[in-house]
Short mmCIF file of C-alpha atoms in Angstrom, two decimals:
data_model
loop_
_atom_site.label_atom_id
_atom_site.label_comp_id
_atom_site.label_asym_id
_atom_site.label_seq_id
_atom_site.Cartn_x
_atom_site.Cartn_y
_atom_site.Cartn_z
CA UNK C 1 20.91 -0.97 -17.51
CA UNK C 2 24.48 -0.10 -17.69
CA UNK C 3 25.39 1.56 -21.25
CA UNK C 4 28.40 0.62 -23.48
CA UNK C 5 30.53 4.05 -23.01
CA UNK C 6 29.70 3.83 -19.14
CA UNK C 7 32.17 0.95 -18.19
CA UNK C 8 34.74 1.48 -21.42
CA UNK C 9 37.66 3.62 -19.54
CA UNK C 10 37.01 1.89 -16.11
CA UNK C 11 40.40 0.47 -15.26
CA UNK C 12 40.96 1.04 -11.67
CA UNK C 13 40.34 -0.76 -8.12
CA UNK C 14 39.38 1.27 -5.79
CA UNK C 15 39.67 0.31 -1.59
CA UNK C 16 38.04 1.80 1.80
CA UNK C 17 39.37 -0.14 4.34
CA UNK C 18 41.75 -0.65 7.30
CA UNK C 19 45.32 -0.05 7.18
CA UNK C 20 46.36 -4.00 7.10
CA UNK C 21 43.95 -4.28 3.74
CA UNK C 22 44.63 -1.16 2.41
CA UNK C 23 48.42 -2.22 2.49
CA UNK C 24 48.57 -5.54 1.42
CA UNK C 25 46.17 -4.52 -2.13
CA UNK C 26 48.59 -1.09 -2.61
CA UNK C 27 51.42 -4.30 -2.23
CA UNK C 28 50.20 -6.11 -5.29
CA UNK C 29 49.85 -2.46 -6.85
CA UNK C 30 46.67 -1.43 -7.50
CA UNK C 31 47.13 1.86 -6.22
CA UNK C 32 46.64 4.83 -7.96
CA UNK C 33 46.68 8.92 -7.54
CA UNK C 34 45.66 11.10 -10.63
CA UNK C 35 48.01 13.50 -11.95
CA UNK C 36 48.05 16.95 -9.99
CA UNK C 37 46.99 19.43 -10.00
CA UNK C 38 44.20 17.65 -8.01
CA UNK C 39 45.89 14.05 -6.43
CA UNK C 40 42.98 11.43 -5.94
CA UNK C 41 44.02 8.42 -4.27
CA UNK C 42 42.19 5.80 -4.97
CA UNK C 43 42.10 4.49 -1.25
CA UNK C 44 40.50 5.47 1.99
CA UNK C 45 42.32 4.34 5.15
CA UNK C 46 40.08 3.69 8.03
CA UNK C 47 40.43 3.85 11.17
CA UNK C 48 39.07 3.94 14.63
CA UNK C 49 39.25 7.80 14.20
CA UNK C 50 37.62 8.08 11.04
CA UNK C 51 34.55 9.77 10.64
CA UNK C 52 31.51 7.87 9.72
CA UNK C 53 30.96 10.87 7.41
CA UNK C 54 34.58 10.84 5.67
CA UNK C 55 33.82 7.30 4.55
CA UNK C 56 30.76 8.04 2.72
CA UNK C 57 32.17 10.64 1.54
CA UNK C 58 34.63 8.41 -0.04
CA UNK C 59 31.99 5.71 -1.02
CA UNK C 60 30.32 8.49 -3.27
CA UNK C 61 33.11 9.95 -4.41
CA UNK C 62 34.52 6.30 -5.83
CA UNK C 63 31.08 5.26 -7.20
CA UNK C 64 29.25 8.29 -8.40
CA UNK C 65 32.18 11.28 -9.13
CA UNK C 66 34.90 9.30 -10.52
CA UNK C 67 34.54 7.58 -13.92
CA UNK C 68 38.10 5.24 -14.51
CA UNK C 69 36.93 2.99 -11.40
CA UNK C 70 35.52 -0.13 -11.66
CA UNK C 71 35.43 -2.43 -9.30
CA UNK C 72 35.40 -0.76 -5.00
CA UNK C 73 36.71 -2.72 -2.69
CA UNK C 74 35.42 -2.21 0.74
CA UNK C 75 36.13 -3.89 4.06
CA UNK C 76 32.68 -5.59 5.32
CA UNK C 77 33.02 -4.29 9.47
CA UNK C 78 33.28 -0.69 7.34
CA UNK C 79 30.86 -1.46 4.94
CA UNK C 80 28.51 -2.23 8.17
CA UNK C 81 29.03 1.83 9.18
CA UNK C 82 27.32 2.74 5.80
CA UNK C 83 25.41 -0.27 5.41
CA UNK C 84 22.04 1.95 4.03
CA UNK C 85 24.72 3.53 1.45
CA UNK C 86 25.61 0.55 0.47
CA UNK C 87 22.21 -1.76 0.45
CA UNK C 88 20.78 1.48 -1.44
CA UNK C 89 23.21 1.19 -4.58
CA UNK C 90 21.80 -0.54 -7.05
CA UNK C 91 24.05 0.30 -9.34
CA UNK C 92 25.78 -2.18 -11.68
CA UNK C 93 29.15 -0.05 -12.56
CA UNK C 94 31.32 0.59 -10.09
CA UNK C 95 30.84 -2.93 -8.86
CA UNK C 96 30.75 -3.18 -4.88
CA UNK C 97 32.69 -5.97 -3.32
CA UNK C 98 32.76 -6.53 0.69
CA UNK C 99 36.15 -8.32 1.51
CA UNK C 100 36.92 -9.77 5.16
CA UNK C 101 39.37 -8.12 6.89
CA UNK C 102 42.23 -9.37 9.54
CA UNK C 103 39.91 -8.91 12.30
CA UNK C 104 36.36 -9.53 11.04
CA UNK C 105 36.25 -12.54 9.26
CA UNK C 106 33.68 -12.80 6.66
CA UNK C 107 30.18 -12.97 7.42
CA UNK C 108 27.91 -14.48 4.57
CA UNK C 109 24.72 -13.42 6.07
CA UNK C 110 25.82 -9.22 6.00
CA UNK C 111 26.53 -9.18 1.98
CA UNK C 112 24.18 -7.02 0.46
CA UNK C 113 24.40 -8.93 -2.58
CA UNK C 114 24.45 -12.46 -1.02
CA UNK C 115 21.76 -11.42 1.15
CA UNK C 116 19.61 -10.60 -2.46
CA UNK C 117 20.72 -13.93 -3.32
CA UNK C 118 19.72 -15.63 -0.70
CA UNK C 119 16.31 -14.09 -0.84
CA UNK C 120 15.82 -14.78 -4.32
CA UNK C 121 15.98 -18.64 -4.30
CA UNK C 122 13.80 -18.24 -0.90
CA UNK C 123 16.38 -19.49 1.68
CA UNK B 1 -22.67 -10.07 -26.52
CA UNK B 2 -19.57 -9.29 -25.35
CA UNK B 3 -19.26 -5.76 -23.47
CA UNK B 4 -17.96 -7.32 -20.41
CA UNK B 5 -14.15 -7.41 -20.36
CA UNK B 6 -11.65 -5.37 -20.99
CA UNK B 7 -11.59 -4.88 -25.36
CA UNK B 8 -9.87 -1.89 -27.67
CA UNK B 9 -11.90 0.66 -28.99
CA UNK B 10 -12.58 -0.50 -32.42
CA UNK B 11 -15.80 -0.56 -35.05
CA UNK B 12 -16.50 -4.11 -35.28
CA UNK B 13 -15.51 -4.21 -39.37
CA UNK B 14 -13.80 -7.24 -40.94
CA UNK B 15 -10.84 -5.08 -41.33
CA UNK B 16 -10.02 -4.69 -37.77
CA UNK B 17 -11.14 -8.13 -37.06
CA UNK B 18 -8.53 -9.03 -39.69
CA UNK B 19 -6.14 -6.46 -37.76
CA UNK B 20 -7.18 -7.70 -34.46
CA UNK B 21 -6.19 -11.74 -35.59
CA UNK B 22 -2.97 -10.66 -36.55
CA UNK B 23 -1.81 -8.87 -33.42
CA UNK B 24 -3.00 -12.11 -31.58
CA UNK B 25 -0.82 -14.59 -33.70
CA UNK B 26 2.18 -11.47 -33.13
CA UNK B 27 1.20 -11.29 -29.44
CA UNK B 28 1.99 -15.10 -29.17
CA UNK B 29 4.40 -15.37 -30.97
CA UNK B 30 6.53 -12.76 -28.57
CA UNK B 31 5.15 -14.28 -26.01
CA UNK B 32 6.91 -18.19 -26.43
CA UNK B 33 10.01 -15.88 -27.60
CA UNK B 34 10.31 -13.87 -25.07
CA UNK B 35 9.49 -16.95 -22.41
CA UNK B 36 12.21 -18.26 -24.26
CA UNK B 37 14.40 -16.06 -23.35
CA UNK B 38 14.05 -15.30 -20.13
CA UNK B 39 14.29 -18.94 -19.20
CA UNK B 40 17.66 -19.14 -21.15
CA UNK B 41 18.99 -15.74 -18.69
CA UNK B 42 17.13 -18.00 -15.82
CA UNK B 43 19.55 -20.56 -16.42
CA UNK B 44 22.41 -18.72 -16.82
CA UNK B 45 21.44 -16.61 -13.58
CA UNK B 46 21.36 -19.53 -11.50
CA UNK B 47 24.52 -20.25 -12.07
CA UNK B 48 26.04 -16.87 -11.81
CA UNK B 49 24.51 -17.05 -8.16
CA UNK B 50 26.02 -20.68 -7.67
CA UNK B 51 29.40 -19.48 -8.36
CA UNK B 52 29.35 -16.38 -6.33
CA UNK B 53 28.46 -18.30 -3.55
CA UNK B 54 31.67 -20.88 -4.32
CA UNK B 55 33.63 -17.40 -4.94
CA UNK B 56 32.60 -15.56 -1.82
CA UNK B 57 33.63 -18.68 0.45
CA UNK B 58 36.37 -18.61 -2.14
CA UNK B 59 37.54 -15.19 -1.18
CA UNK B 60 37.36 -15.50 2.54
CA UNK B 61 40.49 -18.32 2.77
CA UNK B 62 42.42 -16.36 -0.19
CA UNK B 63 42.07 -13.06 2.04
CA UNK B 64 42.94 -14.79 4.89
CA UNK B 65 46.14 -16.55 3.71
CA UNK B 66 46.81 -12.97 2.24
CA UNK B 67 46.64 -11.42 5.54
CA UNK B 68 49.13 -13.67 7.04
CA UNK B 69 51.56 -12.92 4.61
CA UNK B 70 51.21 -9.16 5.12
CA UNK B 71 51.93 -10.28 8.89
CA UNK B 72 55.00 -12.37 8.17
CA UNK B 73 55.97 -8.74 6.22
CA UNK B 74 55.69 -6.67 9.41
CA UNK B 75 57.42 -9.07 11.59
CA UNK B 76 60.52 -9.72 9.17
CA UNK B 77 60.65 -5.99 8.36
CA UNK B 78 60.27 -5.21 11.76
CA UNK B 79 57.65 -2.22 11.45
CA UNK B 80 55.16 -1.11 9.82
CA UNK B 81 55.30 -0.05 6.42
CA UNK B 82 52.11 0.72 5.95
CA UNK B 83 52.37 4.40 5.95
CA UNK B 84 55.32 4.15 3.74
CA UNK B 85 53.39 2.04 0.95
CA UNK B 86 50.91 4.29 0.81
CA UNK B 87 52.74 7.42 0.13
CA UNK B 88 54.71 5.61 -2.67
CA UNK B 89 51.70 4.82 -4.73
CA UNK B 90 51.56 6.49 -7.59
CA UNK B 91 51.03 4.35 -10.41
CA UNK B 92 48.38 1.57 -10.87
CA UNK B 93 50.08 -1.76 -11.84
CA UNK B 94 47.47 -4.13 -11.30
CA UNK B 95 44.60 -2.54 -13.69
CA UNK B 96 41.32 -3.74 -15.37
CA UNK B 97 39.86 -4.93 -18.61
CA UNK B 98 35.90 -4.74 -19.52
CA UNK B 99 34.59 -7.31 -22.41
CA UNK B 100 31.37 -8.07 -23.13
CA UNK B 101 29.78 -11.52 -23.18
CA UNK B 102 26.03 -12.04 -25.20
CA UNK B 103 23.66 -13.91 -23.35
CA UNK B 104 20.33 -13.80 -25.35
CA UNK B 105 21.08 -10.19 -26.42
CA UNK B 106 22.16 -9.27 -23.16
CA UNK B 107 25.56 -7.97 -22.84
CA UNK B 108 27.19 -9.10 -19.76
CA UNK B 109 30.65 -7.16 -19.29
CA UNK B 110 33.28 -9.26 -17.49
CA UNK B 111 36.38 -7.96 -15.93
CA UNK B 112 39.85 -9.13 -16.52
CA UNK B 113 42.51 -7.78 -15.21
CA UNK B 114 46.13 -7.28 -16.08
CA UNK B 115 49.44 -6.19 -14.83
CA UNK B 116 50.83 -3.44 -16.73
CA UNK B 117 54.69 -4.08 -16.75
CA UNK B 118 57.51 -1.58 -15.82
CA UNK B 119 56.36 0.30 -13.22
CA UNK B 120 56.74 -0.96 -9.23
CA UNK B 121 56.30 1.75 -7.19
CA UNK B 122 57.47 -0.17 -4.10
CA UNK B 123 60.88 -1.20 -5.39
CA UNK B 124 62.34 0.22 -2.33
CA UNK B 125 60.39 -1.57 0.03
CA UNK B 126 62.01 -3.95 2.35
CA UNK B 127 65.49 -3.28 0.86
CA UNK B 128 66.93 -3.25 4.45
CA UNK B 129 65.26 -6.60 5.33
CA UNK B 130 62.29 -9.01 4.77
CA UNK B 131 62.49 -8.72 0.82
CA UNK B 132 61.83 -11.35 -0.12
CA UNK B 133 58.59 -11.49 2.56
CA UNK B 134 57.41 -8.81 0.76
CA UNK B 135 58.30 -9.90 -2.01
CA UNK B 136 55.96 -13.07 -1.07
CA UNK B 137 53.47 -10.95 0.09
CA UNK B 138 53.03 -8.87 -3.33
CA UNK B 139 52.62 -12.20 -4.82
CA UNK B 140 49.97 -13.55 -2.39
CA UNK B 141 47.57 -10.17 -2.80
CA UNK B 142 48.00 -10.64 -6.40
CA UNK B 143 46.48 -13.57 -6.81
CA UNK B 144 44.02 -12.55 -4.02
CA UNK B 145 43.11 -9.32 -6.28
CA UNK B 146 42.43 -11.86 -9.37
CA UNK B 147 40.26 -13.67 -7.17
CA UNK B 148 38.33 -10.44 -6.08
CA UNK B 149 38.34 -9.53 -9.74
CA UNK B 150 37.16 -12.63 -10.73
CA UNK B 151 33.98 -12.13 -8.03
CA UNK B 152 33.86 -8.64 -8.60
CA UNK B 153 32.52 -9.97 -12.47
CA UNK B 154 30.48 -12.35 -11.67
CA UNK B 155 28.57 -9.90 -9.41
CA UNK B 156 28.21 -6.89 -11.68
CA UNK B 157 26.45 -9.94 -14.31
CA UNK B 158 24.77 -10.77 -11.49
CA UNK B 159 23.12 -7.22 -11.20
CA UNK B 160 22.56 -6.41 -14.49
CA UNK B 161 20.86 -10.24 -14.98
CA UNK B 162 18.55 -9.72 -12.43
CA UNK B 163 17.24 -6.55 -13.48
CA UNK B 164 17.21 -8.10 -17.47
CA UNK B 165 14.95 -10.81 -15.93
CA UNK B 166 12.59 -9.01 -14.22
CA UNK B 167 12.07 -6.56 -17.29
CA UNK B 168 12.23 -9.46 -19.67
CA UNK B 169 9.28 -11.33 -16.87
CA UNK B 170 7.01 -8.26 -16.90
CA UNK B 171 6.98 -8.05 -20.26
CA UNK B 172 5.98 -12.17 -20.63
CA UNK B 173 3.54 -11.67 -18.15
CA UNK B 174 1.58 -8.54 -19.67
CA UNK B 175 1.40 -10.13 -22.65
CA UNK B 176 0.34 -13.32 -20.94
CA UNK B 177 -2.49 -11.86 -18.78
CA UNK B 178 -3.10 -8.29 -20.40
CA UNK B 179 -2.42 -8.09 -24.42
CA UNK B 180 -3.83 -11.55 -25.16
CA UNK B 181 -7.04 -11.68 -23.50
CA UNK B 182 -7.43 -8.14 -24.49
CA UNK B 183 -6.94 -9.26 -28.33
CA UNK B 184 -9.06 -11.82 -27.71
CA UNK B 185 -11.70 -10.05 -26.01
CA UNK B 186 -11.72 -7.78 -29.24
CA UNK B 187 -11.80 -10.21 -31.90
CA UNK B 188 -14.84 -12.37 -29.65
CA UNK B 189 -16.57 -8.61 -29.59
CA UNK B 190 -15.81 -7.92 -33.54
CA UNK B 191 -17.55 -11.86 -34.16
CA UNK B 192 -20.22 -11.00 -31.85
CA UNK B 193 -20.87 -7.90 -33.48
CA UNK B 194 -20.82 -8.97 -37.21
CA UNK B 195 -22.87 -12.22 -36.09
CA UNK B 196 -25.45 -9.73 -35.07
CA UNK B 197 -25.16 -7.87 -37.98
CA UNK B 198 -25.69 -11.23 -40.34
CA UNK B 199 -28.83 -12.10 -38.60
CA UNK B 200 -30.45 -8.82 -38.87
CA UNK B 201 -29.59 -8.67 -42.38
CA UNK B 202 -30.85 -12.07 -43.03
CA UNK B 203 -34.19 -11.05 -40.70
CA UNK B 204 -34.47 -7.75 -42.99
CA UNK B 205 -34.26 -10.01 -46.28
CA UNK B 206 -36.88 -12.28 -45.18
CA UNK B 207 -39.23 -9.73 -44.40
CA UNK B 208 -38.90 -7.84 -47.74
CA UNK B 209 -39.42 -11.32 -49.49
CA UNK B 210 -42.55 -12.00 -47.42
CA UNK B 211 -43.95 -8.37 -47.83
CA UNK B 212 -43.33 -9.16 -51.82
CA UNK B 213 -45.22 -12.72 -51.68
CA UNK B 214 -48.02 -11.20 -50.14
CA UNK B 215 -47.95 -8.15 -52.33
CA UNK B 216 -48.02 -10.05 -55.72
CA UNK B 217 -50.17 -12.29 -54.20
CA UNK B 218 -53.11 -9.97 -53.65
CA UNK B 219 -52.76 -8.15 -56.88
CA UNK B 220 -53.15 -11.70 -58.59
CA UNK B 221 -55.81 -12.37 -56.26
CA UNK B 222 -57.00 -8.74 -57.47
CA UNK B 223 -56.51 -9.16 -60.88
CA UNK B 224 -58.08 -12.61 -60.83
CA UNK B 225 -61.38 -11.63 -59.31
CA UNK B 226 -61.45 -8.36 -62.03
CA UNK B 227 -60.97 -11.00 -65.09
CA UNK B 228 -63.67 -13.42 -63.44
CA UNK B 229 -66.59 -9.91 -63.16
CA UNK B 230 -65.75 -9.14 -66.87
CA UNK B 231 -66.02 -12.81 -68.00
CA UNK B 232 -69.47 -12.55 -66.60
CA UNK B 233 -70.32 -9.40 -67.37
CA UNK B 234 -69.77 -10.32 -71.06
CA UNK B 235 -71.42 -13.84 -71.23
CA UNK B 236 -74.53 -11.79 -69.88
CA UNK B 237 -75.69 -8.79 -71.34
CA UNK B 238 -74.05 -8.15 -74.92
CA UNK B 239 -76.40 -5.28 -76.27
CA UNK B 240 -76.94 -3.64 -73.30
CA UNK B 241 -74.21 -2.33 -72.93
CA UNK B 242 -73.95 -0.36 -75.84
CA UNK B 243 -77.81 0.97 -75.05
CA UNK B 244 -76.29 1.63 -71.20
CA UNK B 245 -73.85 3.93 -72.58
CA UNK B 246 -75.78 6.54 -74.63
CA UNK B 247 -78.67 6.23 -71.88
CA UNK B 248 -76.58 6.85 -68.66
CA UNK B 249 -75.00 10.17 -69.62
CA UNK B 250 -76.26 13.14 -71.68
CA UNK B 251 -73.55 14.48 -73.96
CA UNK B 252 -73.16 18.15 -72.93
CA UNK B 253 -74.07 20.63 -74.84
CA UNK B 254 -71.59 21.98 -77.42
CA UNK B 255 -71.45 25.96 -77.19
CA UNK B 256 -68.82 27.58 -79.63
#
């Protein structure tokens, strides 16, 4: 169970996804980078070129390392690339949330949490 | 007796069978409570799931209207200013709240979010053209963020309820099929035992009564048949006996 001081000083989204997404959430400003000397963004653009390995890096970094983020955003085609990462977490703080993206519109039947629900009323 | 079965280790006294009946009436009591409660998080977890469903289905048509916006954006604008947006970020405008909500004693944080004012880190965007599409735009992933927030709650309650519920189950259920039979077991044992323990004590006290009856009995019977002889004895020879007495045994002999 999540403790009281774990969620207090979360105030941040955090997004992997493709540059369209990535975009249009920066747009309605939920963008942040931490003061430098060490700049974290608190977005991972993916694309074609991006290593399967950069966005779990990412993934971790955003749910385990980082402490002021609460809720990560991640498209559901890259969510698919880590899918173990992200059927694995079981966590309850930093919330996971697949979101549809331009190109893959949303699939029901891949969300890790609305497969769990489906499975727990046995449909 | 009772040795099958799974009991505590306890000396069957009254004490612990005292002990024993008042862990029972504890055990059920926690037990309705705590049925209690997890019927109440049940309830409320059902429709936590109901309305992520609605939300998810929710939050593919807000993404998708969102999307279309950020297309209008790249065709007024005429390029894309994706690259730029991201290298002016700075600054989180659109941030989060956590509160806590108490359902049956389990906190269930919520998030809310907010948009701090005075900072826009895109002010500069679309100044040449398409403004106000961006303008449009910022609005339109707004209100898809609140949306995602909104979701984005009623999962994390979603995760914490379900493990709350299966804890709070396990718990109903050991004390449903392991603590109370257990207690019960005992207490049956303890009765058993002290049952036991009446009867021999009752078989013990009969005994020593019966081994008293026959006692006094014979040394009436004894003392009867004694009286009877010298009854007899005395009706029949009076003198004689005095005679008997200096005849039968010579005095011995006195030697200073």
């Amino acid at each position: 169970m999540a403790s009281t001081a774990d969620y207090k000083d979360r105030q941040f989204l955090a997004v992997i996804g493709d540059e369209d997404s990535v975009t249009g959430l920066l747009l309605a400003g939920i963008g942040h980078v931490t003061d430098p000397p060490d700049s974290q963004k608190n977005f991972l653009v993916v694309d074609n070129k991006t290593e399967t390995s950069a966005i779990e890096a990412a993934f971790e970094s955003f749910t385990e390392q980082r402490k002021d983020i609460g809720i990560v955003l991640i498209n559901q085609h890259i969510a698919d690339k880590i899918r173990h990462r992200i059927d694995t977490y079981t966590a309850a703080f930093p919330t996971v949330l697949e979101i549809p993206s331009k190109e893959h519109p949303y699939d029901p039947e891949k969300d890790s949490v609305l497969r769990r629900v489906r499975r727990l009323f046995g449909e | 007796m009772s040795g099958a079965g799974d009991r505590e280790a306890v000396f069957p006294t009254r004490q612990s069978l005292g002990l024993m009946k008042s862990k029972l009436k504890g055990a059920e009591t926690g037990h309705s409570l705590l049925k209690r409660k997890s019927e109440a998080l049940t309830k409320r977890f059902r429709e936590i799931t109901r309305r992520i469903d609605e939300a998810k289905r929710k939050m593919g048509r807000v993404m998708q209207v969102a999307a279309f916006s950020l297309a209008e954006v790249s065709y007024a604008v005429g390029g894309d200013i994706g690259y730029q947006i991201q290298e002016s970020a700075r600054q989180a405008r659109f941030r989060l709240r956590t509160k806590q909500e108490n359902v049956s004693g389990v906190l269930l944080p919520a998030f809310e979010s907010y948009q701090t004012e005075g900072n826009n880190d895109f002010g500069l965007t679309g100044l040449g053209k398409g403004g106000q599409q961006v303008q449009r735009c910022r609005e339109t992933y707004a209100r898809a963020v609140e949306t995602l927030v909104e979701l984005a709650s009623l999962q994390t309650a979603f995760v914490i309820l379900d493990e709350v519920i299966k804890v709070v189950n396990r718990r109903v259920n050991a004390i449903e099929h392991v603590i109370i039979p257990r207690t019960e077991n005992t207490i049956k044992y303890i009765n058993s035992e002290l049952d036991e323990l009446d009867r021999e004590e009752f078989y013990r006290l009969k005994k020593v009564a019966n081994k008293k009856q026959r006692d006094t009995a014979a040394a009436d019977a004894e003392l009867k048949k004694k009286m009877e002889a010298e009854d007899k004895e005395n009706a029949g020879s009076g003198g004689g006996q005095a005679a008997d007495i200096l005849a039968e045994n010579e005095d011995d002999d006195v030697i200073f």
